[in-house]
Coordinates of N, CA and C in Angstrom, one line a residue:
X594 N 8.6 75.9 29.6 CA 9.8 75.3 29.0 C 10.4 74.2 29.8
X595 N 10.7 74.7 31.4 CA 11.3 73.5 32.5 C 10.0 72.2 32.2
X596 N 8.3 72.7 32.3 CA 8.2 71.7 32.0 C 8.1 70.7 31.0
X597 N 7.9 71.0 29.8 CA 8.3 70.5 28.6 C 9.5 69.5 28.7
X598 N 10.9 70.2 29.2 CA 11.4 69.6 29.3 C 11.6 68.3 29.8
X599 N 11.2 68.4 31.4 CA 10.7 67.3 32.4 C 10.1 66.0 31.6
X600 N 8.8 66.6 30.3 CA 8.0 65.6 30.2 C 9.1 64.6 29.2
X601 N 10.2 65.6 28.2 CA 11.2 64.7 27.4 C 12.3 63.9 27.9
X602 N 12.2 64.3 29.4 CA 13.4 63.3 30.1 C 12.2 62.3 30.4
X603 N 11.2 62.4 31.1 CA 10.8 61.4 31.6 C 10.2 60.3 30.3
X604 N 9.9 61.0 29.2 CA 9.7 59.8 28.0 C 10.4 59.4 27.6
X605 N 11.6 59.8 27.8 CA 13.4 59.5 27.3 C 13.2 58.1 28.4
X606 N 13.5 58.4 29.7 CA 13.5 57.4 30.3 C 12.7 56.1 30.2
X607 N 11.6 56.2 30.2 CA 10.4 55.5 29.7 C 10.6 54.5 28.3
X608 N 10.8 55.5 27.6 CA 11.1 54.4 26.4 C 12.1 53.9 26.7
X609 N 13.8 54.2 27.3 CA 15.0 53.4 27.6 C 15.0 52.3 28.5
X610 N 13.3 52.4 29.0 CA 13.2 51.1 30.5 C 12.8 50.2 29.3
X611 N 11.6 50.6 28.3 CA 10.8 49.5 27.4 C 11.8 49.0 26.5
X612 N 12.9 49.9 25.6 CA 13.8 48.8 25.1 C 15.0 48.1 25.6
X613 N 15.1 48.6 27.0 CA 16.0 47.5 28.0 C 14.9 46.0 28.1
X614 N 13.8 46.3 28.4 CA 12.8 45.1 29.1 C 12.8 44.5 27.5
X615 N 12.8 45.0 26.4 CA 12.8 44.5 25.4 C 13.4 43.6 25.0
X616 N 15.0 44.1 25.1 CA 15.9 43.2 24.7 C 16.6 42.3 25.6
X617 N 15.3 41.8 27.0 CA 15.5 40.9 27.7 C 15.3 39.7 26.9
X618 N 15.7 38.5 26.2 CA 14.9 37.6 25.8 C 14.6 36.4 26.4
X619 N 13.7 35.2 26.2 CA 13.6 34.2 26.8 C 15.2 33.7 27.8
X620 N 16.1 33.8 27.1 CA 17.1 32.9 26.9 C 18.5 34.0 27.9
X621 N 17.7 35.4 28.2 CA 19.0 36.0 28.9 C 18.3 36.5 30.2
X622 N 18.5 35.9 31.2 CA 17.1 36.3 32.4 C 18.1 36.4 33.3
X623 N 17.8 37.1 34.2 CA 18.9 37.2 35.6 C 18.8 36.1 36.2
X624 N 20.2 35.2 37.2 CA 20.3 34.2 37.7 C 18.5 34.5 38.6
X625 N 18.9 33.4 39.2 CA 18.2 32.7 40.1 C 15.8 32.8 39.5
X626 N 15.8 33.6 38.3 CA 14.7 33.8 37.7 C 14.1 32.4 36.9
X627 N 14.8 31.6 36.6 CA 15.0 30.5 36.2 C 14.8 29.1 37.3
X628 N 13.6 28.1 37.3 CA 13.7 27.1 37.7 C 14.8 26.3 37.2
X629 N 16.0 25.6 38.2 CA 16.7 24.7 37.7 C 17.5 25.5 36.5
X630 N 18.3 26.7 36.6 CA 18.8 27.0 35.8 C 20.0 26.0 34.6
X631 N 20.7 25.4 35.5 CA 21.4 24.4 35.3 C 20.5 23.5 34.0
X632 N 19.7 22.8 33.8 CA 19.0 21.9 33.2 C 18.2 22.6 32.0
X633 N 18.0 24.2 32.1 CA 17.4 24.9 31.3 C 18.7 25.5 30.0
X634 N 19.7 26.1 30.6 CA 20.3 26.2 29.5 C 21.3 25.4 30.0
X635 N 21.9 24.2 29.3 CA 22.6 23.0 30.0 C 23.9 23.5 29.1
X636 N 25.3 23.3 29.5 CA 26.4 23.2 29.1 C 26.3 22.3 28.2
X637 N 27.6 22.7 27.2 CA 27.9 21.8 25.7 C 28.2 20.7 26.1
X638 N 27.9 19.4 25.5 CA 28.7 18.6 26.0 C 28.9 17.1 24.8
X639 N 29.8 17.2 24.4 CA 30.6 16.4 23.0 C 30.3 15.0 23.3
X640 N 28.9 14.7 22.3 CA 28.5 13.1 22.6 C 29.4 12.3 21.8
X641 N 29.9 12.8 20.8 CA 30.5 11.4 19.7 C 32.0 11.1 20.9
X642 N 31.6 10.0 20.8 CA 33.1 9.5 21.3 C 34.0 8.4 20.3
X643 N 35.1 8.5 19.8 CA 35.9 7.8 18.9 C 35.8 6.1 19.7
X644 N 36.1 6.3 20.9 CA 36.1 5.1 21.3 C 34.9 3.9 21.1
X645 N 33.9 5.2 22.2 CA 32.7 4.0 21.9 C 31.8 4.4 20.5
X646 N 32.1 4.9 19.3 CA 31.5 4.6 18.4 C 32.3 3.6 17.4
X647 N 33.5 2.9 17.8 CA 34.1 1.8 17.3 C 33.3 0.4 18.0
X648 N 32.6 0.1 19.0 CA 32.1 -0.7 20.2 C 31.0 -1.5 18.8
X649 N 31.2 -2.7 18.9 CA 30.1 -3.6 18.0 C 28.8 -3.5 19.8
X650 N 27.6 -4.0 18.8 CA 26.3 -3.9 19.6 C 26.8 -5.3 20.8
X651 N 26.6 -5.2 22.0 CA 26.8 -6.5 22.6 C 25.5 -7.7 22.0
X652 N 26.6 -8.8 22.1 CA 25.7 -10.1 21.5 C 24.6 -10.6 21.6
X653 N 23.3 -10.8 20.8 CA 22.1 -10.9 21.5 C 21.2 -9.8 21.7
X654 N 22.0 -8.8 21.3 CA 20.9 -7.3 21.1 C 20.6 -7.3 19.8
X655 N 18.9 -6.9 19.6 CA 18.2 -7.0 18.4 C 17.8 -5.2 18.1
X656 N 18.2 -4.3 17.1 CA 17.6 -2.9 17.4 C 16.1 -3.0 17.5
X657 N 16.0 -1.7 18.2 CA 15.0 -1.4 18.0 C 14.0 -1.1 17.1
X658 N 13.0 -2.1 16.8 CA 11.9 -1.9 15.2 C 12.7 -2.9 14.2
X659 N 13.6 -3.6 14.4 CA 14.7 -4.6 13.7 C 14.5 -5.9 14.0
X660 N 14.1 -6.9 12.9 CA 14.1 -8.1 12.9 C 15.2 -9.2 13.4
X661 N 14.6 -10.1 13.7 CA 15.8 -10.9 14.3 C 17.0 -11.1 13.5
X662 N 18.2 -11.3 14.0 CA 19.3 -11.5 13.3 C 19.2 -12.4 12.1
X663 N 19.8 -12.5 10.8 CA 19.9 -13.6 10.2 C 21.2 -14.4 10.4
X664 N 20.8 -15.2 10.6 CA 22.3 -16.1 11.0 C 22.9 -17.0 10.2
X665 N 21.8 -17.6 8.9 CA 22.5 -18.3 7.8 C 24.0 -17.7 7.3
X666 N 25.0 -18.4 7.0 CA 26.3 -17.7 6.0 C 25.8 -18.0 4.8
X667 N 26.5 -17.3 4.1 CA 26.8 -17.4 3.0 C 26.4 -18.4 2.1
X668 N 27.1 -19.7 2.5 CA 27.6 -21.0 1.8 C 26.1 -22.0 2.2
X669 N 25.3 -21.2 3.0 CA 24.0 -22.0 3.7 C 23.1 -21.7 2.8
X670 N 22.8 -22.3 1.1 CA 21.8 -21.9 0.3 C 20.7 -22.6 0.4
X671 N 20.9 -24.3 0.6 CA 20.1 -25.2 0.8 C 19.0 -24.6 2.4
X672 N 19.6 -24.8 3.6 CA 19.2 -24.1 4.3 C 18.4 -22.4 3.6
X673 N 19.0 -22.0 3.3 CA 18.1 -20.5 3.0 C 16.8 -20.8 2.1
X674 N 17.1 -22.0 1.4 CA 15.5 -22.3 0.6 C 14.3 -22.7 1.3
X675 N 14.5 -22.9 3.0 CA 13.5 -23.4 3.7 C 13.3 -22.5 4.6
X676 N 13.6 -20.5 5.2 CA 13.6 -20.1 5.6 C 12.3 -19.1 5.1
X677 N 11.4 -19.1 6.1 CA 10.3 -18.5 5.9 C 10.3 -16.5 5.2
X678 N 9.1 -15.8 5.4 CA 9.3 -14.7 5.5 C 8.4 -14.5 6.6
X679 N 9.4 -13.7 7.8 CA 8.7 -13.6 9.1 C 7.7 -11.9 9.3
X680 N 7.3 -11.4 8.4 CA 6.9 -10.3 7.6 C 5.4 -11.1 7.5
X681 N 4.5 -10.6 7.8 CA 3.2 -10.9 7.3 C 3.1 -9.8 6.0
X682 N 2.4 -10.2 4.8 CA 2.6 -9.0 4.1 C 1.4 -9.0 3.2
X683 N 1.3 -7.7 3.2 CA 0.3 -6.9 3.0 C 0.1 -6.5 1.5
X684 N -0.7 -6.0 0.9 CA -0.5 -5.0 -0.5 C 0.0 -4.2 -0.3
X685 N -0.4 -3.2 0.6 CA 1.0 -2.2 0.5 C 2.7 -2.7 0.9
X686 N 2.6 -3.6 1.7 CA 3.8 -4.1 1.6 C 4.2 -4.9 0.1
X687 N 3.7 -5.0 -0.6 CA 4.1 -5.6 -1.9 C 4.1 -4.4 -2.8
X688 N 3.6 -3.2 -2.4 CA 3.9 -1.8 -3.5 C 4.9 -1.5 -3.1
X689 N 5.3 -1.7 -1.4 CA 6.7 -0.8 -1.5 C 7.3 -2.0 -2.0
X690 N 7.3 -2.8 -1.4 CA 8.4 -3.7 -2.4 C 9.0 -3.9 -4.3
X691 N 7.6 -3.4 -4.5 CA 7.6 -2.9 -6.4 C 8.5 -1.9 -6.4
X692 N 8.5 -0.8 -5.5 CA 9.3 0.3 -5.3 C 10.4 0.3 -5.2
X693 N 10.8 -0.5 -4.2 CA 12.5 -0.7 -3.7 C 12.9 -1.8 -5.0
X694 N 12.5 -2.6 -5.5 CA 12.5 -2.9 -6.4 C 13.6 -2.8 -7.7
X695 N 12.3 -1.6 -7.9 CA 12.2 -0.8 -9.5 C 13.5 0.2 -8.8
X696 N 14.3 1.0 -7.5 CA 15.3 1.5 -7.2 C 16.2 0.6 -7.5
X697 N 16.3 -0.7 -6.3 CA 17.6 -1.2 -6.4 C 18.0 -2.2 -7.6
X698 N 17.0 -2.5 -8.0 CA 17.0 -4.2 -8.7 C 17.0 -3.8 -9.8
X699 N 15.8 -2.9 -10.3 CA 15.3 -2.7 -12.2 C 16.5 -2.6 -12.8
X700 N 17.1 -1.6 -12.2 CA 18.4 -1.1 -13.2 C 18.8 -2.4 -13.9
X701 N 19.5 -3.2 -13.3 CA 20.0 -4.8 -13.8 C 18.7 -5.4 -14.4
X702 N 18.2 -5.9 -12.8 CA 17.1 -7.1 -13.7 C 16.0 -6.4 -14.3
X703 N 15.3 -5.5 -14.6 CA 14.3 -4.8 -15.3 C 13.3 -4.9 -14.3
X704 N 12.2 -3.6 -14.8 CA 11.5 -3.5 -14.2 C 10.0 -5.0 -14.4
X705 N 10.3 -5.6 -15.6 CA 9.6 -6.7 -16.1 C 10.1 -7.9 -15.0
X706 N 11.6 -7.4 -14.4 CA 11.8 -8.9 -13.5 C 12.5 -10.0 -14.8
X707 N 12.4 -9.6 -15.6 CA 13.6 -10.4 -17.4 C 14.6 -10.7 -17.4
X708 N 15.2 -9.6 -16.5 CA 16.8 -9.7 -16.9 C 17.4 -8.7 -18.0
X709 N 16.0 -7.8 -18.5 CA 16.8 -6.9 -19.4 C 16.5 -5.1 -19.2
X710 N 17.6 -5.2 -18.0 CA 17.3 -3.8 -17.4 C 17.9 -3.0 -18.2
X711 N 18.3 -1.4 -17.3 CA 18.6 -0.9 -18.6 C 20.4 -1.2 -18.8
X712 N 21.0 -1.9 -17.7 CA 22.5 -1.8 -18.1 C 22.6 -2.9 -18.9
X713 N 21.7 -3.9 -19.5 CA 21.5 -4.7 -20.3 C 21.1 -4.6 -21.5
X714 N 19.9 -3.9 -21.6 CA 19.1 -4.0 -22.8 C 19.4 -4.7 -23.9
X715 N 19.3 -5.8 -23.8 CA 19.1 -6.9 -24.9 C 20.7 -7.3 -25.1
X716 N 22.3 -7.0 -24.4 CA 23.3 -7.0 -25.0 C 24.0 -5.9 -25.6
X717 N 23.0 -4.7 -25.9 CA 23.1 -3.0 -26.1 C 24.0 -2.5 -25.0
X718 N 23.8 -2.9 -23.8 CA 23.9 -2.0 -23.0 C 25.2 -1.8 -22.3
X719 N 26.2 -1.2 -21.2 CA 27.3 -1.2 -20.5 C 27.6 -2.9 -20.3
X720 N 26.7 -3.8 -20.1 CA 26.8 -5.1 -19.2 C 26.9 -5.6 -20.3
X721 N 27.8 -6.8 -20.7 CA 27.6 -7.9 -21.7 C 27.0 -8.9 -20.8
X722 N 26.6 -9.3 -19.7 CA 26.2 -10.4 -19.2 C 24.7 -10.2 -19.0
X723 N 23.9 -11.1 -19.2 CA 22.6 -10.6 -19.1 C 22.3 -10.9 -17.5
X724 N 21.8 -10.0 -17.1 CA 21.3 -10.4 -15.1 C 20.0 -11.7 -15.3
X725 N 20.1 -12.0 -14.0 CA 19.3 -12.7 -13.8 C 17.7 -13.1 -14.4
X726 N 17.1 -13.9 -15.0 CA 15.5 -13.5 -15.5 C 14.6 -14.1 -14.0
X727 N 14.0 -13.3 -13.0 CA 13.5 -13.7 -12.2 C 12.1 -14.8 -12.5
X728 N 11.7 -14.2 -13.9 CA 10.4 -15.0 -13.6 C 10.4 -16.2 -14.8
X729 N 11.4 -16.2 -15.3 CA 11.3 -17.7 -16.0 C 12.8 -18.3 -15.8
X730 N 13.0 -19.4 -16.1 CA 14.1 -20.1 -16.2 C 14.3 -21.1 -14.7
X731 N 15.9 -21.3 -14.2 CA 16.1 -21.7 -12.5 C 16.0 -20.6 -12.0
X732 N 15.9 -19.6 -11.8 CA 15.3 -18.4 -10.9 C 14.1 -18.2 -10.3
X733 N 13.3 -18.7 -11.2 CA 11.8 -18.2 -10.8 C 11.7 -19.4 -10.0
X734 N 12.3 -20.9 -9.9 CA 11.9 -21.6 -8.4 C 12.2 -21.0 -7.2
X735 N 13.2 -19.8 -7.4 CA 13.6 -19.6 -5.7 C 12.6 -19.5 -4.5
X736 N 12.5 -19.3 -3.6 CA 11.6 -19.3 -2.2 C 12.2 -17.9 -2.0
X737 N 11.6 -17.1 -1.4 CA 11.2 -16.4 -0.3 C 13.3 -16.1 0.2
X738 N 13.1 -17.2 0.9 CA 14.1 -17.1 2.2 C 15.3 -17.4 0.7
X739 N 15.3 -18.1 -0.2 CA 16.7 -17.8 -1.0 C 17.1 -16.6 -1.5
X740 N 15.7 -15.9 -2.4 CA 15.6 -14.5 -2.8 C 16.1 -13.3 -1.7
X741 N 15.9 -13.8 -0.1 CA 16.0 -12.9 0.8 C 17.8 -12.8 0.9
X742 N 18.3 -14.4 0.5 CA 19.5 -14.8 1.0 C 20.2 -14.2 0.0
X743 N 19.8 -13.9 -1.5 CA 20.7 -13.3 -2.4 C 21.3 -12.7 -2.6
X744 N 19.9 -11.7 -1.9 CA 20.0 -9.5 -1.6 C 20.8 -9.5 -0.4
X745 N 21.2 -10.7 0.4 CA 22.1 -10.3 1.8 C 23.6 -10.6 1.6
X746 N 23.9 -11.6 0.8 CA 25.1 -11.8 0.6 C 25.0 -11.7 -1.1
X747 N 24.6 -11.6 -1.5 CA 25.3 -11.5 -3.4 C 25.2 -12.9 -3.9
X748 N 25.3 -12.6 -5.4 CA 25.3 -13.8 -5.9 C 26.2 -13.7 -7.2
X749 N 27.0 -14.1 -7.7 CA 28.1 -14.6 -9.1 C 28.7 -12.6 -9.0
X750 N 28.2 -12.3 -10.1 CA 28.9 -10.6 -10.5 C 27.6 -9.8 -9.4
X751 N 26.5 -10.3 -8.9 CA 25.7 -9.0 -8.3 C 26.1 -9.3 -6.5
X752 N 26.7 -8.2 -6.4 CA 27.0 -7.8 -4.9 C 25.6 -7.7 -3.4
X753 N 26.2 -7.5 -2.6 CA 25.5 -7.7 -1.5 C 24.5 -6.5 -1.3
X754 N 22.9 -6.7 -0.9 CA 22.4 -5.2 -0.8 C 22.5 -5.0 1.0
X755 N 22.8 -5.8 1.6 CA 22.4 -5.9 2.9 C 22.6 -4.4 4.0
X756 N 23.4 -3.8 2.6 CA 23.6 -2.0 3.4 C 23.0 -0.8 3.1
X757 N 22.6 -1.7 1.8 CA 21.4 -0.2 1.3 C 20.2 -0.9 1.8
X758 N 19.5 -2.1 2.3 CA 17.9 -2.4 2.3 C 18.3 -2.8 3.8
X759 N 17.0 -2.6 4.5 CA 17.3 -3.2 5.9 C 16.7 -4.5 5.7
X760 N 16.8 -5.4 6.8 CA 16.0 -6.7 7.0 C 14.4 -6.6 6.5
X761 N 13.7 -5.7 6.4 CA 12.5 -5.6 6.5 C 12.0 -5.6 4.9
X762 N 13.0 -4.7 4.6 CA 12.9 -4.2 2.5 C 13.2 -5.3 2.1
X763 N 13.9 -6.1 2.4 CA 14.7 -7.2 1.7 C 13.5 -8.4 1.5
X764 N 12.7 -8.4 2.8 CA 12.0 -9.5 2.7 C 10.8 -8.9 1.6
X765 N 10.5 -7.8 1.6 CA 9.2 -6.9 1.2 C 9.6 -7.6 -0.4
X766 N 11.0 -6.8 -0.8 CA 11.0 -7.4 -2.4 C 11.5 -8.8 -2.9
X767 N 11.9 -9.3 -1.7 CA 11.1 -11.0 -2.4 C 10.0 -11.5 -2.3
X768 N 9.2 -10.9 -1.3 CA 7.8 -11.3 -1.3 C 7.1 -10.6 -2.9
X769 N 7.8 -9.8 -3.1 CA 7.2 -9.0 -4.4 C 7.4 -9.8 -5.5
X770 N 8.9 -10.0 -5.8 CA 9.4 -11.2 -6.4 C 8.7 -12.5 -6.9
X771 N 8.4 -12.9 -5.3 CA 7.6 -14.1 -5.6 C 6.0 -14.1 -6.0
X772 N 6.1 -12.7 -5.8 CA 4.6 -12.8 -6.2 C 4.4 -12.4 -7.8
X773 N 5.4 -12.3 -8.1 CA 5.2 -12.2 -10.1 C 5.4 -12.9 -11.0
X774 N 6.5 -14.5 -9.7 CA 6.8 -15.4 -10.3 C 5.5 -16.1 -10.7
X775 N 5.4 -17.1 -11.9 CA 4.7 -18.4 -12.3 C 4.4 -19.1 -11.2
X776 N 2.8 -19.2 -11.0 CA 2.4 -20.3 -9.7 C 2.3 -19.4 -8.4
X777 N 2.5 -18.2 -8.8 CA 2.2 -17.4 -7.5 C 0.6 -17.5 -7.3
X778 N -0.4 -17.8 -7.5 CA -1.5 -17.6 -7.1 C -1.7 -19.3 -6.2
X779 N -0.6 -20.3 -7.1 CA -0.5 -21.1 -6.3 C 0.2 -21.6 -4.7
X780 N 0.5 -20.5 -4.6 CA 1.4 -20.6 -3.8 C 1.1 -20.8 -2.3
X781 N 0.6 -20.7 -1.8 CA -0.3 -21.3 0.0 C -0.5 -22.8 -0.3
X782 N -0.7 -23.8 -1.2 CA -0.4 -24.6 -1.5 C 0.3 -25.4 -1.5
X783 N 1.5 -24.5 -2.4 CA 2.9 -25.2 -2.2 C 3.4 -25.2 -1.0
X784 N 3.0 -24.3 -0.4 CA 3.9 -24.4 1.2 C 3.5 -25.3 2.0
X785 N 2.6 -25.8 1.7 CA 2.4 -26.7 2.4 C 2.6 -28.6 2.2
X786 N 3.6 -28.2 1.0 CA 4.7 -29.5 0.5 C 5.6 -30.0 1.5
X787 N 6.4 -30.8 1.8 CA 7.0 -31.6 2.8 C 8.9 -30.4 2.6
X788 N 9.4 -30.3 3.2 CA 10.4 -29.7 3.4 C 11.7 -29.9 2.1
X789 N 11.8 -31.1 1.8 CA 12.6 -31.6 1.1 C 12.5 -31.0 -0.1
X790 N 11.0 -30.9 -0.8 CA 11.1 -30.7 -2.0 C 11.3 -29.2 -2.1
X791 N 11.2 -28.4 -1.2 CA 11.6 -26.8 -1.2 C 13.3 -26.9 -1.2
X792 N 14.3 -28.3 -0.4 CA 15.7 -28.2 -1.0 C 16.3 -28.1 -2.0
X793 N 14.9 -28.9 -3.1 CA 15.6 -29.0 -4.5 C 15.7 -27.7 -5.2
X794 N 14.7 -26.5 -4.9 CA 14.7 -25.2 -5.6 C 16.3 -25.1 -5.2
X795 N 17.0 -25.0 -5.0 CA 18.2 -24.6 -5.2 C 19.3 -23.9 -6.1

């Protein structure tokens, strides 16, 4: 019986060591068991600051993965008709640009590029004004760098995208743009026209 008993204290014990060592976890270890305890479980420490999240980027800093600044205003359209796309671009760069597109643009100008999206349709729709027809009429001369200049600052009733597309989308869907317009196949061509006559697209 004494021994019996012995053997229930000593498995009593036994299991109370395995579920103490149990409920040691990674994260609760006795001091000094820990390399550099300090740096392993590091104190809280409150990154947003009110102050310096009001701080504009110092002048002359470009982000990271972010194209150079555009520096045309607004009122610079003549200028914007001679500004390149510094984007080499690809097919897939022209499917996402179909993409971003058919998100930001179709709604108004359609996904045809017409002018008869769906807040239009034909005069049917919320808009009485018809949007822009990208690929026929004075539209479809724009360049590249005006198309880019539109989506950054707005133009008559359509607002600025420059906060929903970054520098990179913007160029993607005028390159898209331009590639649906009339004479796009001609187009390596044309660029290589004398400067002036890219003023007159205007």
């Amino acid at each position: 019986m004494k021994r019996t008993s012995n053997i229930l204290i000593v498995a009593a014990l036994a299991t109370g060591a395995f579920l103490a060592a149990c409920n040691k976890g990674e994260h609760n270890r006795k001091p000094g068991r820990i390399y550099m305890p300090d740096m392993y479980e590091s104190r809280a420490y409150e990154f947003y600051s009110a102050r310096l999240a009001g701080l504009k980027p110092v002048d002359g800093t470009v982000k990271r993965g972010e194209l150079l600044p555009y520096h045309l205003k607004e009122a610079d359209t003549a200028q914007a008709n001679l500004v390149k796309n510094p984007l080499t671009i690809t097919a897939d760069d022209l499917k996402e640009g179909e993409r971003l597109f058919n998100i930001y643009c179709g709604i108004c100008h359609g996904t045809a590029l017409d002018g008869n999206g769906p807040l239009y349709k034909g005069g049917e729709g919320p808009y009485s004004a018809a949007p822009a027809n990208l690929v026929a009429g004075a539209k479809s001369g724009y360049s590249e760098g005006r198309l880019f200049h539109v989506m950054t600052y707005g133009y008559n009733m359509m607002g600025s995208y420059a906060s929903q597309l970054d520098r990179a989308q913007r160029w993607k869907i005028a390159a898209y743009i331009k590639s649906k317009q009339p004479g796009a196949a001609a187009q390596p061509a044309a660029a290589a026209a004398p400067a002036a006559d890219s003023a007159k697209a205007k």
